[in-house]
Amino acid sequence: MRTQVGIIGAGPAGLVLARLLHAAGIETVVIEARDRSYVEGRQRAGILEHGTADILRAAGAGERMDREGHRHDGIELRFDRRRHRVDFPSLTGGRSVMVYAQTEVCKDLIALRLRDGGPLLFGAEALAVEGADTGRPRVRYRHEGRERTLECAYVAGCDGFWGVARAAVPAALSRTYERAYPYGWLGVLADAPPSHDELVYARHDRGFALLSHRSPTVSRLYLQVPADTDPAAWGDTQIWDELERRCATEGGGRLTRGPLTAKSVTPLRSYVHEPMRYGRLFLAGDAAHIVPPTGAKGLNLAVGDVATLARALVAHARTGDTALLDAYSATCLRRVWQAERFSNALTALLHRHPDATPFDDRLQLAQLDRVATSRPARADLAEAYTGRPLDGVL
Ligand SMILES: Cc1cc2nc3c(=O)[nH]c(=O)nc-3n(C[C@H](O)[C@H](O)[C@H](O)COP(=O)(O)OP(=O)(O)OC[C@H]3O[C@@H](n4cnc5c(N)ncnc54)[C@H](O)[C@@H]3O)c2cc1C
């Protein structure tokens, strides 16, 4: 098989790229290792930056998001049994975020892709990217029990952290930067209406907690736990009690409880692979970088990368100019490192390190108090959380 842009992976990065290129008349083939129901059901992110929502709208994938998603104009910080709201629009010149689950983003994009008639092969596992530094790169993949080859002008490695595309960059040219955190998130889905209108980020001596939601009837809740925690070791009542304890405020109410329908532990990791381009292979999203989920940046970075890549590929197709393709890696990495900085800082601000001393605890509380009481500190948080504009991409 032959195409202009071979896309490995039908996560948010691969699906948005396929959609943007289709709209510009550029032919693509998307190959995805898993089946459709797995990709559509995988519980992950839920916060879309202002610019991400704009890109989805521009891609024609914003209709259901605007109907069923929830615009959030702030978050609540809780520490020392007190509540502090960070109001986004007043601190950022009108920006906000959209609460709309990654599962729904993927469902919308898959439906559009299939309606567009563009090839999207489920159960097609890429084995390797070959000839990335030649004029005719290829993706070797397995589909329906047979090994096949996809010949492309360009390959987009959108295959997530565990994919194969990154391995095509020679080790001598690769630089990786990594941090593993000594804690993870126990994440649960609950058939329970949200206890609070906005997301609640709580710092407690027993660890971090986050109250989030997926819809008016489904809550998404997280607890900081040691990285090697077995989710089965936590009973449902124990989880609700712990969430309530960590989020408690003076005179504060109880959480609305309900049955837990999913439970998993995600380790927290920061990771960047440089460069994000090798020859005709472009890495995008989790294939190139990972952030701890505290700043809600993973999905947003993935969409930012492919919007940048789509613009560069379209410019090249229309004018033959390779300037934007040549700048792709450096353009994305500037934004990636800002997200790494913010995600790491917010993680350190809100989580309790297992080796924290009483001095560390007081410093952490002083830092939180500064965010609560200083407008510039709150504005800095609000600007990073809602995301910087993707200049020139739309
Ligand atoms: C458990 C978990 C929870 C998360 N929670 C949050 C959160 O709360 N907030 C947040 O912002 N971010 C969160 N993230 C991160 C966010 O979901 C990711 O940043 C986002 O999914 C990145 O999109 P992507 O398209 O780059 O990669 P992915 O979504 O990982 O998509 C990659 C796709 O490639 C496919 N693939 C892999 N290998 C191959 C292969 N060899 N051949 C073909 N296809 C392949 C995979 O099946 C997958 O469909 C979470 C991630 C995880 C793992």
Short mmCIF file of C-alpha atoms and ligand atoms in Angstrom, two decimals:
data_model
loop_
_atom_site.label_atom_id
_atom_site.label_comp_id
_atom_site.label_asym_id
_atom_site.label_seq_id
_atom_site.Cartn_x
_atom_site.Cartn_y
_atom_site.Cartn_z
CA MET A 1 0.00 0.00 0.00
CA ARG A 2 1.15 3.55 -0.69
CA THR A 3 0.10 6.94 0.75
CA GLN A 4 1.33 10.49 1.25
CA VAL A 5 1.45 10.43 5.05
CA GLY A 6 1.50 7.15 6.97
CA ILE A 7 0.14 7.69 10.48
CA ILE A 8 0.95 5.14 13.19
CA GLY A 9 -1.56 5.21 16.05
CA ALA A 10 -5.22 6.23 16.33
CA GLY A 11 -4.98 8.09 19.64
CA PRO A 12 -5.77 11.80 19.77
CA ALA A 13 -2.53 12.72 17.92
CA GLY A 14 -3.01 10.37 14.97
CA LEU A 15 -6.73 11.00 14.61
CA VAL A 16 -6.48 14.82 14.71
CA LEU A 17 -3.60 14.74 12.22
CA ALA A 18 -5.56 12.51 9.85
CA ARG A 19 -8.54 14.85 10.03
CA LEU A 20 -6.53 18.06 9.49
CA LEU A 21 -4.67 16.56 6.51
CA HIS A 22 -7.87 15.18 4.99
CA ALA A 23 -9.41 18.67 5.15
CA ALA A 24 -6.37 19.97 3.20
CA GLY A 25 -6.64 17.24 0.57
CA ILE A 26 -3.59 15.27 1.74
CA GLU A 27 -4.00 11.50 1.63
CA THR A 28 -3.22 9.46 4.75
CA VAL A 29 -3.45 5.89 6.04
CA VAL A 30 -3.87 5.37 9.81
CA ILE A 31 -2.76 2.07 11.30
CA GLU A 32 -3.80 1.22 14.84
CA ALA A 33 -2.67 -1.84 16.79
CA ARG A 34 -5.82 -2.20 18.95
CA ASP A 35 -9.47 -2.63 18.03
CA ARG A 36 -12.01 0.18 17.82
CA SER A 37 -13.82 -0.48 21.08
CA TYR A 38 -10.54 -0.54 23.00
CA VAL A 39 -9.42 2.80 21.55
CA GLU A 40 -12.83 4.37 22.18
CA GLY A 41 -13.07 3.06 25.74
CA ARG A 42 -9.58 3.84 27.05
CA GLN A 43 -10.01 6.13 30.08
CA ARG A 44 -7.42 8.86 30.11
CA ALA A 45 -7.46 12.65 29.91
CA GLY A 46 -10.46 14.94 30.27
CA ILE A 47 -9.35 18.58 30.17
CA LEU A 48 -9.05 20.38 26.85
CA GLU A 49 -7.10 23.62 26.73
CA HIS A 50 -8.73 26.62 25.09
CA GLY A 51 -6.51 26.17 21.99
CA THR A 52 -7.16 22.41 21.79
CA ALA A 53 -10.92 23.00 21.73
CA ASP A 54 -10.35 25.58 18.94
CA ILE A 55 -8.31 23.06 16.91
CA LEU A 56 -11.02 20.40 17.28
CA ARG A 57 -13.62 22.93 16.10
CA ALA A 58 -11.41 23.92 13.15
CA ALA A 59 -11.08 20.23 12.31
CA GLY A 60 -14.87 19.91 12.26
CA ALA A 61 -14.81 17.76 15.38
CA GLY A 62 -16.19 20.25 17.88
CA GLU A 63 -19.94 19.89 17.51
CA ARG A 64 -20.62 17.27 20.23
CA MET A 65 -17.87 18.73 22.41
CA ASP A 66 -19.64 22.10 22.38
CA ARG A 67 -23.00 20.45 23.08
CA GLU A 68 -22.01 17.95 25.76
CA GLY A 69 -18.69 19.27 27.13
CA HIS A 70 -18.53 21.69 30.02
CA ARG A 71 -16.67 24.97 29.89
CA HIS A 72 -14.79 25.51 33.15
CA ASP A 73 -13.75 28.99 34.19
CA GLY A 74 -11.64 27.98 37.17
CA ILE A 75 -10.30 25.38 39.56
CA GLU A 76 -10.34 25.16 43.31
CA LEU A 77 -7.20 24.64 45.40
CA ARG A 78 -7.64 23.12 48.85
CA PHE A 79 -4.97 23.05 51.54
CA ASP A 80 -4.93 23.56 55.29
CA ARG A 81 -8.69 22.86 55.24
CA ARG A 82 -9.26 26.06 53.22
CA ARG A 83 -10.63 26.63 49.70
CA HIS A 84 -9.17 29.05 47.14
CA ARG A 85 -10.61 29.56 43.67
CA VAL A 86 -8.43 30.40 40.67
CA ASP A 87 -10.59 32.27 38.15
CA PHE A 88 -9.26 31.72 34.63
CA PRO A 89 -11.00 34.36 32.47
CA SER A 90 -10.19 37.30 34.74
CA LEU A 91 -6.52 36.21 34.97
CA THR A 92 -5.92 35.31 31.32
CA GLY A 93 -7.94 37.78 29.26
CA GLY A 94 -10.91 35.45 28.85
CA ARG A 95 -9.46 31.96 28.48
CA SER A 96 -11.05 28.83 29.95
CA VAL A 97 -10.85 25.02 29.57
CA MET A 98 -13.33 22.44 28.32
CA VAL A 99 -14.12 19.28 30.30
CA TYR A 100 -14.72 16.62 27.64
CA ALA A 101 -13.29 13.13 27.98
CA GLN A 102 -10.57 11.76 25.71
CA THR A 103 -12.82 8.76 25.05
CA GLU A 104 -15.40 11.12 23.50
CA VAL A 105 -12.77 13.06 21.51
CA CYS A 106 -11.58 9.76 20.02
CA LYS A 107 -15.13 8.56 19.28
CA ASP A 108 -15.92 11.81 17.43
CA LEU A 109 -12.70 11.68 15.40
CA ILE A 110 -13.06 7.99 14.52
CA ALA A 111 -16.63 8.58 13.32
CA LEU A 112 -15.43 11.47 11.13
CA ARG A 113 -12.54 9.46 9.74
CA LEU A 114 -14.82 6.60 8.78
CA ARG A 115 -17.32 9.04 7.27
CA ASP A 116 -14.46 10.63 5.28
CA GLY A 117 -13.77 7.15 3.90
CA GLY A 118 -10.08 7.46 4.75
CA PRO A 119 -8.28 4.22 5.59
CA LEU A 120 -8.18 3.54 9.34
CA LEU A 121 -6.94 0.02 9.96
CA PHE A 122 -7.70 -1.36 13.42
CA GLY A 123 -5.77 -4.43 14.56
CA ALA A 124 -2.81 -3.30 12.41
CA GLU A 125 0.37 -3.29 14.44
CA ALA A 126 3.37 -1.32 13.18
CA LEU A 127 6.52 -3.40 13.55
CA ALA A 128 9.10 -0.85 12.40
CA VAL A 129 9.66 2.37 10.47
CA GLU A 130 12.30 1.80 7.80
CA GLY A 131 14.21 4.19 5.55
CA ALA A 132 13.21 7.27 7.54
CA ASP A 133 16.34 9.05 6.31
CA THR A 134 15.64 8.24 2.66
CA GLY A 135 13.14 9.74 0.22
CA ARG A 136 10.86 6.69 0.56
CA PRO A 137 10.16 5.80 4.18
CA ARG A 138 8.12 2.66 4.90
CA VAL A 139 6.09 1.32 7.79
CA ARG A 140 6.26 -2.44 8.19
CA TYR A 141 3.11 -3.69 9.93
CA ARG A 142 1.09 -6.81 10.64
CA HIS A 143 -2.60 -6.93 9.72
CA GLU A 144 -4.98 -9.92 9.54
CA GLY A 145 -2.10 -12.30 10.23
CA ARG A 146 0.10 -11.04 7.39
CA GLU A 147 3.10 -8.75 7.28
CA ARG A 148 2.64 -5.78 4.94
CA THR A 149 4.39 -2.57 3.96
CA LEU A 150 3.02 0.97 3.82
CA GLU A 151 5.10 3.18 1.53
CA CYS A 152 4.87 6.89 2.33
CA ALA A 153 6.27 10.31 1.54
CA TYR A 154 6.23 11.03 5.29
CA VAL A 155 5.59 9.01 8.44
CA ALA A 156 3.94 10.41 11.57
CA GLY A 157 4.82 8.42 14.70
CA CYS A 158 1.69 8.99 16.82
CA ASP A 159 1.96 5.61 18.55
CA GLY A 160 2.26 6.71 22.15
CA PHE A 161 4.98 6.04 24.70
CA TRP A 162 5.14 2.28 24.05
CA GLY A 163 5.10 2.51 20.24
CA VAL A 164 7.82 1.60 17.75
CA ALA A 165 8.33 4.84 15.78
CA ARG A 166 10.74 6.44 18.26
CA ALA A 167 13.10 3.46 17.88
CA ALA A 168 13.71 4.46 14.24
CA VAL A 169 15.73 7.48 15.40
CA PRO A 170 19.35 6.29 15.64
CA ALA A 171 20.57 6.10 19.23
CA ALA A 172 23.53 8.33 18.35
CA LEU A 173 21.13 11.15 17.46
CA SER A 174 18.62 10.63 20.31
CA ARG A 175 18.67 12.51 23.58
CA THR A 176 16.22 11.56 26.32
CA TYR A 177 15.37 13.39 29.52
CA GLU A 178 13.42 11.56 32.19
CA ARG A 179 12.11 11.73 35.75
CA ALA A 180 10.19 8.98 37.53
CA TYR A 181 8.18 10.12 40.56
CA PRO A 182 7.97 7.94 43.69
CA TYR A 183 4.17 8.07 43.59
CA GLY A 184 1.31 7.39 41.20
CA TRP A 185 -2.41 8.16 40.93
CA LEU A 186 -5.10 5.73 41.94
CA GLY A 187 -7.84 6.80 39.52
CA VAL A 188 -11.49 5.73 39.80
CA LEU A 189 -14.66 6.30 37.82
CA ALA A 190 -17.81 6.58 39.92
CA ASP A 191 -21.47 6.53 39.01
CA ALA A 192 -21.98 9.59 41.17
CA PRO A 193 -22.81 13.21 40.30
CA PRO A 194 -19.85 15.57 40.83
CA SER A 195 -19.62 16.95 44.37
CA HIS A 196 -18.29 20.26 43.09
CA ASP A 197 -18.89 22.35 39.94
CA GLU A 198 -15.19 22.78 39.18
CA LEU A 199 -12.12 20.57 39.55
CA VAL A 200 -10.74 20.42 43.09
CA TYR A 201 -6.97 20.01 43.60
CA ALA A 202 -6.26 19.14 47.23
CA ARG A 203 -2.93 19.08 49.06
CA HIS A 204 -3.00 17.11 52.32
CA ASP A 205 -0.39 15.67 54.68
CA ARG A 206 -1.65 12.22 53.59
CA GLY A 207 -1.11 13.10 49.91
CA PHE A 208 -2.76 14.74 46.92
CA ALA A 209 -6.37 14.23 45.81
CA LEU A 210 -8.25 15.44 42.74
CA LEU A 211 -12.01 15.66 42.26
CA SER A 212 -12.93 15.77 38.59
CA HIS A 213 -15.82 14.52 36.48
CA ARG A 214 -16.73 13.17 33.08
CA SER A 215 -20.43 14.11 32.95
CA PRO A 216 -23.27 15.27 35.23
CA THR A 217 -23.62 11.67 36.45
CA VAL A 218 -20.04 10.34 36.37
CA SER A 219 -17.19 11.48 38.63
CA ARG A 220 -13.48 10.92 37.96
CA LEU A 221 -11.47 10.91 41.19
CA TYR A 222 -7.79 10.46 42.00
CA LEU A 223 -5.64 9.79 45.06
CA GLN A 224 -1.86 10.01 45.34
CA VAL A 225 -0.57 6.52 46.21
CA PRO A 226 2.89 4.87 46.19
CA ALA A 227 3.89 4.09 42.58
CA ASP A 228 3.78 0.30 43.07
CA THR A 229 0.24 0.25 44.54
CA ASP A 230 -2.10 -2.58 43.51
CA PRO A 231 -5.50 -0.92 42.82
CA ALA A 232 -7.29 -4.04 44.09
CA ALA A 233 -5.78 -3.37 47.52
CA TRP A 234 -8.07 -0.34 47.87
CA GLY A 235 -11.69 -1.07 48.78
CA ASP A 236 -14.45 1.27 47.55
CA THR A 237 -15.38 2.62 50.98
CA GLN A 238 -11.71 3.13 51.80
CA ILE A 239 -11.30 5.21 48.62
CA TRP A 240 -14.33 7.41 49.37
CA ASP A 241 -13.19 7.89 53.00
CA GLU A 242 -9.69 8.85 51.89
CA LEU A 243 -10.96 11.29 49.24
CA GLU A 244 -13.20 12.90 51.83
CA ARG A 245 -10.38 13.15 54.37
CA ARG A 246 -7.93 14.75 51.93
CA CYS A 247 -10.48 17.21 50.52
CA ALA A 248 -12.00 18.20 53.87
CA THR A 249 -12.42 21.93 54.59
CA GLU A 250 -13.65 23.91 57.58
CA GLY A 251 -17.41 23.45 57.58
CA GLY A 252 -17.13 21.60 54.24
CA GLY A 253 -19.69 19.05 53.08
CA ARG A 254 -19.51 15.36 52.23
CA LEU A 255 -18.79 13.90 48.80
CA THR A 256 -21.65 12.45 46.79
CA ARG A 257 -20.86 8.72 46.77
CA GLY A 258 -21.80 6.07 44.22
CA PRO A 259 -20.58 2.72 42.86
CA LEU A 260 -17.02 2.66 41.48
CA THR A 261 -16.96 1.30 37.93
CA ALA A 262 -13.20 1.41 37.16
CA LYS A 263 -10.04 1.51 39.22
CA SER A 264 -6.42 1.78 38.04
CA VAL A 265 -3.02 3.10 39.11
CA THR A 266 -1.00 5.35 36.77
CA PRO A 267 2.67 5.94 37.58
CA LEU A 268 3.79 9.57 37.24
CA ARG A 269 6.60 10.22 34.78
CA SER A 270 8.23 13.10 32.90
CA TYR A 271 9.97 12.20 29.64
CA VAL A 272 11.18 14.03 26.54
CA HIS A 273 12.82 12.58 23.44
CA GLU A 274 14.81 14.95 21.25
CA PRO A 275 14.72 15.53 18.35
CA MET A 276 11.08 15.00 17.35
CA ARG A 277 12.05 14.59 13.70
CA TYR A 278 14.40 12.23 11.95
CA GLY A 279 14.48 12.54 8.16
CA ARG A 280 10.90 11.95 6.98
CA LEU A 281 9.71 10.60 10.33
CA PHE A 282 7.93 13.02 12.68
CA LEU A 283 7.16 12.01 16.28
CA ALA A 284 4.07 13.53 17.90
CA GLY A 285 2.33 13.28 21.28
CA ASP A 286 3.23 10.63 23.83
CA ALA A 287 5.58 9.00 21.29
CA ALA A 288 7.94 11.92 22.00
CA HIS A 289 7.06 13.14 25.49
CA ILE A 290 5.19 12.32 28.69
CA VAL A 291 4.10 14.65 31.49
CA PRO A 292 2.66 13.77 34.89
CA PRO A 293 -1.12 14.28 34.57
CA THR A 294 -1.33 16.98 37.29
CA GLY A 295 -1.26 19.82 34.76
CA ALA A 296 -3.64 18.05 32.32
CA LYS A 297 -1.21 18.63 29.47
CA GLY A 298 -0.69 15.20 27.81
CA LEU A 299 -3.55 15.24 25.34
CA ASN A 300 -3.17 18.97 24.74
CA LEU A 301 0.51 18.62 23.81
CA ALA A 302 -0.37 15.79 21.43
CA VAL A 303 -2.95 17.96 19.64
CA GLY A 304 -0.55 20.93 19.56
CA ASP A 305 2.18 18.78 17.95
CA VAL A 306 -0.03 17.49 15.16
CA ALA A 307 -1.57 20.90 14.46
CA THR A 308 1.99 22.17 14.00
CA LEU A 309 2.85 19.18 11.81
CA ALA A 310 -0.29 19.51 9.71
CA ARG A 311 0.43 23.17 9.02
CA ALA A 312 4.00 22.27 7.95
CA LEU A 313 2.91 19.40 5.69
CA VAL A 314 0.18 21.52 4.08
CA ALA A 315 2.62 24.40 3.49
CA HIS A 316 5.06 21.98 1.89
CA ALA A 317 2.38 20.39 -0.29
CA ARG A 318 1.18 23.80 -1.51
CA THR A 319 4.46 25.66 -2.02
CA GLY A 320 7.25 23.08 -1.80
CA ASP A 321 8.74 25.11 1.06
CA THR A 322 10.25 22.90 3.78
CA ALA A 323 10.91 25.69 6.31
CA LEU A 324 8.06 24.70 8.66
CA LEU A 325 8.91 21.00 8.42
CA ASP A 326 12.53 21.84 9.22
CA ALA A 327 11.41 23.88 12.22
CA TYR A 328 8.92 21.22 13.47
CA SER A 329 11.04 19.68 16.22
CA ALA A 330 12.28 22.98 17.67
CA THR A 331 8.80 24.58 17.45
CA CYS A 332 7.16 21.71 19.34
CA LEU A 333 9.94 21.29 21.89
CA ARG A 334 9.61 24.89 23.09
CA ARG A 335 5.99 24.24 23.99
CA VAL A 336 6.75 20.75 25.31
CA TRP A 337 9.36 22.03 27.74
CA GLN A 338 6.99 24.73 29.01
CA ALA A 339 4.44 21.99 29.69
CA GLU A 340 7.12 19.84 31.35
CA ARG A 341 8.08 22.78 33.56
CA PHE A 342 4.48 23.52 34.55
CA SER A 343 3.49 19.88 35.09
CA ASN A 344 6.54 19.22 37.23
CA ALA A 345 6.01 22.40 39.29
CA LEU A 346 2.30 21.71 39.89
CA THR A 347 3.09 18.11 40.83
CA ALA A 348 5.73 19.24 43.35
CA LEU A 349 3.35 21.89 44.71
CA LEU A 350 0.49 19.50 45.43
CA HIS A 351 1.98 16.05 46.13
CA ARG A 352 3.62 14.93 49.34
CA HIS A 353 7.05 13.47 48.66
CA PRO A 354 7.62 10.32 50.77
CA ASP A 355 10.85 11.86 52.14
CA ALA A 356 9.32 15.27 52.89
CA THR A 357 10.54 16.85 56.12
CA PRO A 358 8.43 19.22 58.26
CA PHE A 359 10.47 22.04 56.68
CA ASP A 360 9.50 20.83 53.18
CA ASP A 361 5.84 20.74 54.25
CA ARG A 362 5.96 24.33 55.47
CA LEU A 363 7.67 25.47 52.27
CA GLN A 364 4.97 23.74 50.22
CA LEU A 365 2.21 25.42 52.23
CA ALA A 366 3.95 28.79 51.89
CA GLN A 367 4.11 28.31 48.13
CA LEU A 368 0.41 27.41 48.00
CA ASP A 369 -0.41 30.42 50.17
CA ARG A 370 1.45 32.60 47.65
CA VAL A 371 -0.66 31.22 44.80
CA ALA A 372 -3.83 31.83 46.85
CA THR A 373 -2.97 35.41 47.76
CA SER A 374 -0.85 36.79 44.91
CA ARG A 375 -2.56 37.74 41.66
CA PRO A 376 0.64 37.34 39.55
CA ALA A 377 1.17 33.84 40.98
CA ARG A 378 -2.45 32.89 40.24
CA ALA A 379 -2.20 34.43 36.76
CA ASP A 380 0.91 32.35 36.06
CA LEU A 381 -0.97 29.17 37.03
CA ALA A 382 -4.09 30.15 35.07
CA GLU A 383 -2.11 31.00 31.93
CA ALA A 384 -0.25 27.69 31.96
CA TYR A 385 -3.36 25.63 32.82
CA THR A 386 -5.55 27.10 30.08
CA GLY A 387 -2.60 26.89 27.66
CA ARG A 388 -0.71 29.39 25.61
CA PRO A 389 -2.12 30.26 22.19
CA LEU A 390 -0.78 28.14 19.34
CA ASP A 391 0.36 31.13 17.28
CA GLY A 392 -0.21 30.79 13.57
CA VAL A 393 -1.29 27.15 13.70
CA LEU A 394 -4.98 27.67 13.01
C1 LIG B 1 -3.68 5.75 32.29
C2 LIG B 1 -3.46 7.14 31.73
C3 LIG B 1 -4.15 8.25 32.27
C4 LIG B 1 -3.97 9.52 31.75
N1 LIG B 1 -4.64 10.57 32.32
C5 LIG B 1 -4.45 11.81 31.79
C6 LIG B 1 -5.11 12.94 32.33
O1 LIG B 1 -5.88 12.84 33.28
N2 LIG B 1 -4.88 14.15 31.77
C7 LIG B 1 -4.02 14.31 30.69
O2 LIG B 1 -3.84 15.41 30.18
N3 LIG B 1 -3.39 13.28 30.18
C8 LIG B 1 -3.59 12.05 30.70
N4 LIG B 1 -2.94 11.01 30.16
C9 LIG B 1 -2.12 11.29 29.01
C10 LIG B 1 -2.94 11.41 27.73
O3 LIG B 1 -3.99 10.48 27.74
C11 LIG B 1 -1.98 11.20 26.58
O4 LIG B 1 -1.03 12.25 26.63
C12 LIG B 1 -2.66 11.16 25.22
O5 LIG B 1 -3.41 9.98 25.08
C13 LIG B 1 -1.59 11.24 24.12
O6 LIG B 1 -2.17 10.97 22.87
P1 LIG B 1 -1.33 10.24 21.75
O7 LIG B 1 -2.24 10.17 20.58
O8 LIG B 1 -0.01 10.89 21.60
O9 LIG B 1 -1.01 8.80 22.33
P2 LIG B 1 -1.99 7.60 22.71
O10 LIG B 1 -3.28 8.12 23.20
O11 LIG B 1 -1.20 6.70 23.60
O12 LIG B 1 -2.27 6.88 21.33
C14 LIG B 1 -1.30 6.08 20.70
C15 LIG B 1 -2.02 5.06 19.85
O13 LIG B 1 -1.05 4.30 19.15
C16 LIG B 1 -1.41 2.93 19.20
N5 LIG B 1 -0.18 2.16 19.01
C17 LIG B 1 0.81 1.93 19.89
N6 LIG B 1 1.77 1.18 19.35
C18 LIG B 1 1.37 0.92 18.09
C19 LIG B 1 1.94 0.16 17.02
N7 LIG B 1 3.10 -0.47 17.14
N8 LIG B 1 1.26 0.08 15.86
C20 LIG B 1 0.06 0.71 15.68
N9 LIG B 1 -0.52 1.44 16.67
C21 LIG B 1 0.13 1.53 17.87
C22 LIG B 1 -2.04 2.76 20.57
O14 LIG B 1 -2.88 1.63 20.65
C23 LIG B 1 -2.82 4.07 20.70
O15 LIG B 1 -4.12 3.96 20.18
C24 LIG B 1 -3.08 9.73 30.67
C25 LIG B 1 -2.40 8.64 30.13
C26 LIG B 1 -2.56 7.36 30.67
C27 LIG B 1 -1.77 6.20 30.08
#
